[in-house]
């Protein structure tokens, strides 16, 4: 799947930066995913402990939808991950207690979510951050 190739590419870039520029240890790294790249940023950071901050902007908070996918987001789906790991809120939970900022989240179909909808959609993520006493590290912002 494309997402695994992209995540591998991100991890190799970070490894290269660490070795070539920073003599083996990266400084603080923030990964930003806009739109359909939001899930990619989350998955890459979940698998890369060197990333200490993740920001998503206008990205989906779930890959589950009743509507058929159009072009685009399907490349960020990992076959079988809903059964083994879960949806995006479960992936986001793997980031805790690291900093996670979710700005203007949308549905899998690209519809904007208000704050209440976003908080509901990220209920699992919020619970994980709460259990780890890292509530302040999770920020959810919406335009409405």
Short mmCIF file of C-alpha atoms in Angstrom, two decimals:
data_model
loop_
_atom_site.label_atom_id
_atom_site.label_comp_id
_atom_site.label_asym_id
_atom_site.label_seq_id
_atom_site.Cartn_x
_atom_site.Cartn_y
_atom_site.Cartn_z
CA UNK A 1 0.00 0.00 0.00
CA UNK A 2 1.08 3.56 -0.67
CA UNK A 3 0.87 4.59 2.97
CA UNK A 4 3.54 2.09 3.99
CA UNK A 5 5.83 3.35 1.22
CA UNK A 6 5.25 6.97 2.28
CA UNK A 7 5.81 6.20 5.97
CA UNK A 8 9.02 4.36 5.10
CA UNK A 9 10.15 7.37 3.05
CA UNK A 10 9.47 9.73 5.97
CA UNK A 11 11.35 7.49 8.39
CA UNK A 12 14.34 7.27 6.03
CA UNK A 13 14.44 11.04 5.64
CA UNK A 14 14.43 11.45 9.43
CA UNK A 15 17.16 8.84 9.78
CA UNK A 16 19.21 10.55 7.08
CA UNK A 17 18.82 13.94 8.75
CA UNK A 18 19.84 12.47 12.08
CA UNK A 19 22.96 10.85 10.66
CA UNK A 20 24.09 13.44 8.13
CA UNK A 21 23.11 16.73 9.74
CA UNK A 22 22.68 16.14 13.47
CA UNK A 23 25.40 13.55 14.13
CA UNK A 24 22.99 10.76 15.03
CA UNK A 25 20.35 12.47 17.15
CA UNK A 26 17.52 14.60 15.82
CA UNK A 27 16.39 17.70 17.66
CA UNK A 28 12.69 18.09 18.34
CA UNK A 29 10.76 17.07 15.23
CA UNK A 30 7.26 18.20 14.31
CA UNK A 31 5.37 16.40 11.55
CA UNK A 32 2.55 18.35 9.88
CA UNK A 33 -0.08 16.67 7.73
CA UNK A 34 -2.53 18.79 5.75
CA UNK A 35 -5.71 17.34 4.32
CA UNK A 36 -5.30 13.79 3.11
CA UNK A 37 -1.70 13.76 4.39
CA UNK A 38 -2.96 14.05 7.98
CA UNK A 39 -3.35 10.29 8.49
CA UNK A 40 0.09 9.78 6.97
CA UNK A 41 1.63 12.17 9.51
CA UNK A 42 -0.14 10.32 12.33
CA UNK A 43 0.95 6.86 11.18
CA UNK A 44 4.54 7.96 10.55
CA UNK A 45 4.78 9.58 13.97
CA UNK A 46 3.19 6.58 15.68
CA UNK A 47 5.97 4.41 14.26
CA UNK A 48 8.78 6.94 14.68
CA UNK A 49 9.60 7.74 18.32
CA UNK A 50 11.86 10.61 17.21
CA UNK A 51 8.79 12.67 16.28
CA UNK A 52 7.61 14.57 19.34
CA UNK A 53 4.88 16.77 17.83
CA UNK A 54 2.17 16.07 15.27
CA UNK A 55 -0.14 18.66 13.73
CA UNK A 56 -2.98 17.82 11.37
CA UNK A 57 -4.86 20.53 9.48
CA UNK A 58 -8.10 19.84 7.63
CA UNK A 59 -7.46 16.12 7.95
CA UNK A 60 -9.96 13.32 8.56
CA UNK A 61 -10.32 11.95 12.08
CA UNK A 62 -11.69 8.66 10.76
CA UNK A 63 -11.36 6.53 7.65
CA UNK A 64 -14.81 5.03 8.23
CA UNK A 65 -17.57 6.35 6.01
CA UNK A 66 -20.93 5.26 4.64
CA UNK A 67 -20.09 6.88 1.32
CA UNK A 68 -17.78 5.38 -1.33
CA UNK A 69 -14.31 6.87 -1.40
CA UNK A 70 -13.49 9.19 -4.25
CA UNK A 71 -9.93 9.70 -5.45
CA UNK A 72 -7.38 10.55 -2.79
CA UNK A 73 -7.74 9.27 0.75
CA UNK A 74 -7.77 5.60 -0.21
CA UNK A 75 -3.96 5.74 -0.51
CA UNK A 76 -3.73 6.38 3.23
CA UNK A 77 -5.60 3.21 4.19
CA UNK A 78 -3.63 0.28 5.53
CA UNK A 79 -5.32 -3.01 4.60
CA UNK A 80 -6.50 -4.83 7.72
CA UNK A 81 -5.61 -2.01 10.12
CA UNK A 82 -9.21 -1.46 11.21
CA UNK A 83 -9.24 -5.04 12.55
CA UNK A 84 -5.78 -4.98 14.12
CA UNK A 85 -5.06 -1.43 15.27
CA UNK A 86 -8.28 0.46 14.68
CA UNK A 87 -9.34 3.70 13.10
CA UNK A 88 -7.44 7.01 13.14
CA UNK A 89 -8.37 7.80 16.78
CA UNK A 90 -6.58 4.60 17.83
CA UNK A 91 -3.54 5.52 15.72
CA UNK A 92 -3.60 8.98 17.32
CA UNK A 93 -3.67 7.33 20.74
CA UNK A 94 -0.32 5.75 19.94
CA UNK A 95 1.15 9.27 19.93
CA UNK A 96 0.34 9.91 23.59
CA UNK A 97 1.85 11.53 25.60
CA UNK A 98 3.49 13.41 22.71
CA UNK A 99 2.00 16.66 21.46
CA UNK A 100 -0.93 16.26 19.04
CA UNK A 101 -2.73 19.25 17.55
CA UNK A 102 -5.82 18.57 15.40
CA UNK A 103 -6.94 21.71 13.54
CA UNK A 104 -10.15 21.93 11.51
CA UNK A 105 -10.77 18.17 11.31
CA UNK A 106 -13.07 16.69 8.69
CA UNK A 107 -15.01 13.48 8.07
CA UNK A 108 -13.64 10.77 5.79
CA UNK A 109 -15.71 12.42 3.06
CA UNK A 110 -14.13 15.82 3.68
CA UNK A 111 -17.01 17.50 5.53
CA UNK A 112 -15.86 19.91 8.27
CA UNK A 113 -16.53 18.91 11.88
CA UNK A 114 -17.55 21.31 14.62
CA UNK A 115 -15.79 21.09 17.98
CA UNK A 116 -18.39 18.78 19.56
CA UNK A 117 -18.25 16.40 16.59
CA UNK A 118 -14.45 16.43 16.59
CA UNK A 119 -14.29 15.73 20.32
CA UNK A 120 -16.78 12.87 19.90
CA UNK A 121 -14.84 11.44 16.97
CA UNK A 122 -11.63 11.59 18.98
CA UNK A 123 -13.16 10.13 22.15
CA UNK A 124 -10.70 7.21 22.22
CA UNK A 125 -7.72 9.50 21.67
CA UNK A 126 -8.89 11.88 24.39
CA UNK A 127 -9.35 8.99 26.82
CA UNK A 128 -5.83 7.73 26.15
CA UNK A 129 -4.31 11.17 26.73
CA UNK A 130 -6.37 11.49 29.93
CA UNK A 131 -5.21 8.09 31.26
CA UNK A 132 -1.60 9.08 30.58
CA UNK A 133 -2.18 12.44 32.29
CA UNK A 134 -1.28 14.24 29.07
CA UNK A 135 -4.56 16.06 28.35
CA UNK A 136 -2.72 19.33 27.73
CA UNK A 137 -0.66 17.69 24.98
CA UNK A 138 -3.82 17.09 22.91
CA UNK A 139 -5.36 20.18 21.30
CA UNK A 140 -8.45 20.08 19.09
CA UNK A 141 -9.36 23.30 17.27
CA UNK A 142 -12.16 24.00 14.84
CA UNK A 143 -13.24 27.07 12.96
CA UNK A 144 -16.82 26.65 14.16
#
